[in-house]
PDB file of C-alpha atoms in Angstrom:
ATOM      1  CA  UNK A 231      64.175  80.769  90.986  1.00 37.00           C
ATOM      2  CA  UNK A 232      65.301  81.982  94.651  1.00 52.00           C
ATOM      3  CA  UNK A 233      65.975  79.060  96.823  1.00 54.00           C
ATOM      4  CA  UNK A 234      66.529  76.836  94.047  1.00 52.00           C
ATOM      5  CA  UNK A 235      69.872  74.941  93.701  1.00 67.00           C
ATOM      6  CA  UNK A 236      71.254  72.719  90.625  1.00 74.00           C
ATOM      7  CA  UNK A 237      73.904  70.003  91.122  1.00 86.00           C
ATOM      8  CA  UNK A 238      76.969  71.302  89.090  1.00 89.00           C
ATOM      9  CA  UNK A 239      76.380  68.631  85.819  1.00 89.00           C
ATOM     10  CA  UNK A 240      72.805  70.759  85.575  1.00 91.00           C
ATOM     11  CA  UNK A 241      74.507  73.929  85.650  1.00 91.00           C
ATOM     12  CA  UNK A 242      77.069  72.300  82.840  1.00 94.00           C
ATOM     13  CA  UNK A 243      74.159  71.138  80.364  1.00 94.00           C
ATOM     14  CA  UNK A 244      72.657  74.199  80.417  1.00 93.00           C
ATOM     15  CA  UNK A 245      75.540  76.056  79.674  1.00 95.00           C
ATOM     16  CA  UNK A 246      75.939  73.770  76.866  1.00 96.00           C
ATOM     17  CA  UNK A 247      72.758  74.780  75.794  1.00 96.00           C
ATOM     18  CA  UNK A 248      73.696  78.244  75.224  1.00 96.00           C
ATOM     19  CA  UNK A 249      76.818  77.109  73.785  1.00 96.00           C
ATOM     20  CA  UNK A 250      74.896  75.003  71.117  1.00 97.00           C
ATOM     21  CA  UNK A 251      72.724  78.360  70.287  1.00 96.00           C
ATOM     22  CA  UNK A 252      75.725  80.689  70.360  1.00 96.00           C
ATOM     23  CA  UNK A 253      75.192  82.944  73.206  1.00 96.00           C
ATOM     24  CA  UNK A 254      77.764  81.690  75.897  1.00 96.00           C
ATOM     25  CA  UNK A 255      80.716  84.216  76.106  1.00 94.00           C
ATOM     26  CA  UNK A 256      84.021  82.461  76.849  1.00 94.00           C
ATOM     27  CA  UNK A 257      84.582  84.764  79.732  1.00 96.00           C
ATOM     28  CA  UNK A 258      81.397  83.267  81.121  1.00 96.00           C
ATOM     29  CA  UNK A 259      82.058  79.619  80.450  1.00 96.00           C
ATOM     30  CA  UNK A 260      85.247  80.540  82.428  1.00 96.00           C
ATOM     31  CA  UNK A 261      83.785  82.069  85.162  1.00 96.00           C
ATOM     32  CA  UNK A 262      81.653  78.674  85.642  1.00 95.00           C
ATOM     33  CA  UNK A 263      84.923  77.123  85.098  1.00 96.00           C
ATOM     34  CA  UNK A 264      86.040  79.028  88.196  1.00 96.00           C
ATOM     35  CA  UNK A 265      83.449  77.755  90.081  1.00 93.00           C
ATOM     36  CA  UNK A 266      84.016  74.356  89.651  1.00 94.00           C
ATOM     37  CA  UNK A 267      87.531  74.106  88.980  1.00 94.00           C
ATOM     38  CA  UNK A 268      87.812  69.892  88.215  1.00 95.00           C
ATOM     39  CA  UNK A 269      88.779  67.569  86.145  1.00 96.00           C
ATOM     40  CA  UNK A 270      84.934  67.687  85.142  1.00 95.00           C
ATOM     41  CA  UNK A 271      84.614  70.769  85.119  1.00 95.00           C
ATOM     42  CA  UNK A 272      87.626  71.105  82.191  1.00 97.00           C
ATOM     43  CA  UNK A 273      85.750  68.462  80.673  1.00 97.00           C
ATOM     44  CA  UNK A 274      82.745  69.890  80.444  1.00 97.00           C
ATOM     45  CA  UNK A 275      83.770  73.486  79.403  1.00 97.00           C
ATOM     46  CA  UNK A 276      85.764  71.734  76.834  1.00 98.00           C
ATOM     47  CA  UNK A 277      82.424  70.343  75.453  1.00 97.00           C
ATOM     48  CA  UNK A 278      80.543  73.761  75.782  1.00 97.00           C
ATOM     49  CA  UNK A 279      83.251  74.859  73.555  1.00 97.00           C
ATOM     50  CA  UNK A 280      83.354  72.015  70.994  1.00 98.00           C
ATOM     51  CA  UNK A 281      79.374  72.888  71.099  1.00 98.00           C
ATOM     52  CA  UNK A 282      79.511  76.293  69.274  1.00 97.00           C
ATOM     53  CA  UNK A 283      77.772  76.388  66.221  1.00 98.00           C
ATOM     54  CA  UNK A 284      81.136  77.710  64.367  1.00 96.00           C
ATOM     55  CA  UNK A 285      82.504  75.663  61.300  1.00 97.00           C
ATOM     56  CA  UNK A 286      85.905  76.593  62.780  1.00 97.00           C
ATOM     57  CA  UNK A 287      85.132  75.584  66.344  1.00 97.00           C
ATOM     58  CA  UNK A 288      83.691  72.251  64.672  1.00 97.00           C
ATOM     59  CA  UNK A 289      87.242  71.943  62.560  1.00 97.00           C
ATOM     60  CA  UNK A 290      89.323  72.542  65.404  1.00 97.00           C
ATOM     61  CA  UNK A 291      87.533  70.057  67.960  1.00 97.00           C
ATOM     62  CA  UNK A 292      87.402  67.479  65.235  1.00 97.00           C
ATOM     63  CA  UNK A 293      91.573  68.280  64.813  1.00 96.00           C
ATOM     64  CA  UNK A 294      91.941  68.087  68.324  1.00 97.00           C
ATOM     65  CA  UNK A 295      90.034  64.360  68.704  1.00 97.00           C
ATOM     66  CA  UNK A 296      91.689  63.031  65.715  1.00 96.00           C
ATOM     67  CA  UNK A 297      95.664  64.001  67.150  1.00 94.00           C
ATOM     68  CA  UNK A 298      97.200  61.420  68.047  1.00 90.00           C
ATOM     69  CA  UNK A 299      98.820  61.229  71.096  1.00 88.00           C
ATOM     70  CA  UNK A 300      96.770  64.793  71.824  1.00 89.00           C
ATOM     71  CA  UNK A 301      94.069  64.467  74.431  1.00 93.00           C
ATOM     72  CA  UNK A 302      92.540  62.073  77.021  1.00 95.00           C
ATOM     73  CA  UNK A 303      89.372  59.512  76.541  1.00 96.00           C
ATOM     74  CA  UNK A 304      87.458  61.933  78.359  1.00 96.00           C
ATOM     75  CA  UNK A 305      88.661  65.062  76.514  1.00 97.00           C
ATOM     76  CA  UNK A 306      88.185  63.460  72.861  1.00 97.00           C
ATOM     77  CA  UNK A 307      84.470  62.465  74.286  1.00 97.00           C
ATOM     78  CA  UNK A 308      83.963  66.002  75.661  1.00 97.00           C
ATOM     79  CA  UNK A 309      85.011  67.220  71.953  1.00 98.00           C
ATOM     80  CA  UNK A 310      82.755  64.624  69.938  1.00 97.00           C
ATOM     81  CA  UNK A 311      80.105  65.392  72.210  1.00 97.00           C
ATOM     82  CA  UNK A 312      80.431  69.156  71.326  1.00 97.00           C
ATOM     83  CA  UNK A 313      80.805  68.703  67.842  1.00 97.00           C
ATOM     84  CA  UNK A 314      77.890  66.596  67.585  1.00 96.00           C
ATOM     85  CA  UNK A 315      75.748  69.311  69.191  1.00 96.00           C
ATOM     86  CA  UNK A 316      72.218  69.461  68.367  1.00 93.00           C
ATOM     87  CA  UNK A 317      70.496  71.110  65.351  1.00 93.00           C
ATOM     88  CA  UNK A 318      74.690  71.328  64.050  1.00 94.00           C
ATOM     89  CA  UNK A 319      73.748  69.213  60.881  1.00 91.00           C
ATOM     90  CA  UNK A 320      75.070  71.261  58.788  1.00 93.00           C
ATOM     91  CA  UNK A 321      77.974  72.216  60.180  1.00 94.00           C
ATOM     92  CA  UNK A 322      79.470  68.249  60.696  1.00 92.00           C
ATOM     93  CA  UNK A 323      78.495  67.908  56.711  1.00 93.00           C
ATOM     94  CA  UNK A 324      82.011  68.946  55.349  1.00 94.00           C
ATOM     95  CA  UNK A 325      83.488  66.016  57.830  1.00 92.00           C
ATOM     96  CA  UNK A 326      81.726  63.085  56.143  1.00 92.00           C
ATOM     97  CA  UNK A 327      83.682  62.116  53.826  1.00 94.00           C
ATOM     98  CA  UNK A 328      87.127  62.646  56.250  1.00 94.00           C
ATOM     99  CA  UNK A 329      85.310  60.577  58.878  1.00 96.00           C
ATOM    100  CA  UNK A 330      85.328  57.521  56.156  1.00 97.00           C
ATOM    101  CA  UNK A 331      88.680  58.571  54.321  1.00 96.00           C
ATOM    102  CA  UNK A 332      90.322  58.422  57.794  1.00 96.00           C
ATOM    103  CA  UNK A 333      88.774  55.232  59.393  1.00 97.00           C
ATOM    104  CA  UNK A 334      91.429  52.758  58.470  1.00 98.00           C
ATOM    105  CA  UNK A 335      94.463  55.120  59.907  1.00 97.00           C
ATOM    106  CA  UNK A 336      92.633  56.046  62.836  1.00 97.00           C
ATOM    107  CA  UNK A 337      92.038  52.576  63.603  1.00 98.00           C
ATOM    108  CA  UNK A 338      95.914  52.049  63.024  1.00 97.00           C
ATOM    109  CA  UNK A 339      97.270  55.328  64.120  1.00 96.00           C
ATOM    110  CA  UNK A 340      95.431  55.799  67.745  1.00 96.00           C
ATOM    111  CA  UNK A 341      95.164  53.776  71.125  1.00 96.00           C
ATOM    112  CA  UNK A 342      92.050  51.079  70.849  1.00 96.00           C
ATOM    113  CA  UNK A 343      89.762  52.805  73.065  1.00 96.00           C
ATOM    114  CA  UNK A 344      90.579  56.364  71.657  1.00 96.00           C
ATOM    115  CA  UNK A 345      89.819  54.871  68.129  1.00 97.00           C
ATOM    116  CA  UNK A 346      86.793  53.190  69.584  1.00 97.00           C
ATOM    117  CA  UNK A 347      85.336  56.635  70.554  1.00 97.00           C
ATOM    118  CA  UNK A 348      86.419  58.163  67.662  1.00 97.00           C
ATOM    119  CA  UNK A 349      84.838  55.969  65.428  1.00 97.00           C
ATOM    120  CA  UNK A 350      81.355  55.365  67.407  1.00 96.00           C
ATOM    121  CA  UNK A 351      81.820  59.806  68.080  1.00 95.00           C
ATOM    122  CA  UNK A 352      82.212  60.374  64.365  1.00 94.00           C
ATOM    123  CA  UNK A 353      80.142  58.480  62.508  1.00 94.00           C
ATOM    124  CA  UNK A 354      78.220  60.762  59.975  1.00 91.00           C
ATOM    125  CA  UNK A 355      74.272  61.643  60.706  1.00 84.00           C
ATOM    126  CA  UNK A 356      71.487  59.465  58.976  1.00 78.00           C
ATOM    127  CA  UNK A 357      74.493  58.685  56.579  1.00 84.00           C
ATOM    128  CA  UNK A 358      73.933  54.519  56.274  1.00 91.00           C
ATOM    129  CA  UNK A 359      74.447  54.346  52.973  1.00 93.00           C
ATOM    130  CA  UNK A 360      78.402  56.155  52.830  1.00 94.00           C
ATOM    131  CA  UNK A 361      78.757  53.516  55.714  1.00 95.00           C
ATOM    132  CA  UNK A 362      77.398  50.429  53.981  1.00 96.00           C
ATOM    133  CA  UNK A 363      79.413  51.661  50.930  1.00 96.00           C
ATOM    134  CA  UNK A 364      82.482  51.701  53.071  1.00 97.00           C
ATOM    135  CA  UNK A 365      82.045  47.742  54.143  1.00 98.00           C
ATOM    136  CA  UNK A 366      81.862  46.907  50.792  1.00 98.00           C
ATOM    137  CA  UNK A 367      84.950  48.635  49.730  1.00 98.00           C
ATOM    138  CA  UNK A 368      87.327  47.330  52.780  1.00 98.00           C
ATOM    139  CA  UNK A 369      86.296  44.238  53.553  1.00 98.00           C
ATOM    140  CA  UNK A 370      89.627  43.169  55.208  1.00 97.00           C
ATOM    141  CA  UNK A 371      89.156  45.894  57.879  1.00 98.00           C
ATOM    142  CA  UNK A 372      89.721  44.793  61.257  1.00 98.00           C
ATOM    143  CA  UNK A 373      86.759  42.782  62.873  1.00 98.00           C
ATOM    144  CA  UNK A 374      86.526  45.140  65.229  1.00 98.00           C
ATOM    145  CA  UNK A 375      86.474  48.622  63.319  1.00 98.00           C
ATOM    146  CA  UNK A 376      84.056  47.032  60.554  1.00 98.00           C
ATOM    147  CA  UNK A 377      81.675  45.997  63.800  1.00 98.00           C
ATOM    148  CA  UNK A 378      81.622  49.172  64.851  1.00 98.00           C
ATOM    149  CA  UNK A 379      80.638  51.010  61.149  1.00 98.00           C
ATOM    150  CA  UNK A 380      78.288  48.215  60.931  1.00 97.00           C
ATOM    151  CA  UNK A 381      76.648  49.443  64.526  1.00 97.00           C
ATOM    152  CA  UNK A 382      76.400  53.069  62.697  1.00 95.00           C
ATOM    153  CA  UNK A 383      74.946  51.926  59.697  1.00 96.00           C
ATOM    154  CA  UNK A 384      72.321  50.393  61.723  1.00 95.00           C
ATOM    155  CA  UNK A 385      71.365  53.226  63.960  1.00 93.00           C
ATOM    156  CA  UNK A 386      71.715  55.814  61.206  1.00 91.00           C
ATOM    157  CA  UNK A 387      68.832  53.316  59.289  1.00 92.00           C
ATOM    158  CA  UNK A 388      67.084  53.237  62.183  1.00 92.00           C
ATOM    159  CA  UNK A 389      67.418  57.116  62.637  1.00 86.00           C
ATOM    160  CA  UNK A 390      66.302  57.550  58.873  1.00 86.00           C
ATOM    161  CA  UNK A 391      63.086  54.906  59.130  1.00 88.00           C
ATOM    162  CA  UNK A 392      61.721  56.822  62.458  1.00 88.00           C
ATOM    163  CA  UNK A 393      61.986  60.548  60.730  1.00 83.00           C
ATOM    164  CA  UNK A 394      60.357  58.973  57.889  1.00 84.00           C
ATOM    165  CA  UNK A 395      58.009  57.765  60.363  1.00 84.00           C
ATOM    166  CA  UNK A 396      57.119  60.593  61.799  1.00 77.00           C
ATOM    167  CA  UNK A 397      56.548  62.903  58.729  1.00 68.00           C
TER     168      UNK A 397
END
């Protein structure tokens, strides 16, 4: 619309939104890029490109979080953010069971607060019952990590009870 201006973060989410649906070019997330050449603006391209509804895309950004030693707080956000795009179900399905398979050496393997984010970032769609399963099998987790699967096995049931709801 002529005369209308967006603060940069607008023009970012809705370039994520063509990134989720597949149509933004790279040469045109760069060109954005160019345009607001920050530490944000890295960030968010980063997250436009973790949003691409590509099962290789999706392996590499979840690669790329789980490194350690490989990217900043804000750059493994950028890339969980991306990979958890919308309507990407299917997609994040083949990283279920790694999420679970990997939680204790993530916990041990990464800085606190990049494990934090990794395992709030990760944790599976809808899937409580993997989670609940997963308490019960390591119950001498650390406090911490085991708080943290709990918190997803409670917002995945609380995910699952309002879809039910609803249909």
């Amino acid at each position: 619309m002529a005369g209308l201006e967006g603060s940069v973060d607008l023009t970012w989410l809705a370039w994520e939104s063509l990134s989720t649906q597949g149509t933004a070019t790279d040469a045109e997330l760069d060109a954005v890029l160019a345009t607001d050449d920050t530490a944000a603006g890295r960030v968010a391209r980063l997250r436009c490109w973790a949003a691409r509804p590509s099962a290789e895309v999706k392996a590499e950004a979840w690669r790329r979080a789980h490194t350690a030693g490989g990217e900043t707080n804000e750059n493994v956000d950028a890339l969980l953010a991306g990979f958890n795009a919308a309507g990407q179900a299917g997609l994040r399905a083949p990283w279920r069971e790694p999420y679970f398979d990997s939680l204790l050496s993530v916990w041990h393997d990464h800085p606190i607060e990049i494990a934090m984010r990794l395992v709030r970032g990760g944790f599976p769609d809808d899937d409580h019952v993997a989670g609940a399963d997963w308490l019960a099998a390591n119950p001498a987790a650390p406090a911490t990590l085991r708080r943290l699967v709990k918190e997803g096995v409670h917002e995945a049931e609380v995910a699952v009870r309002a879809r039910s709801a609803r249909a």
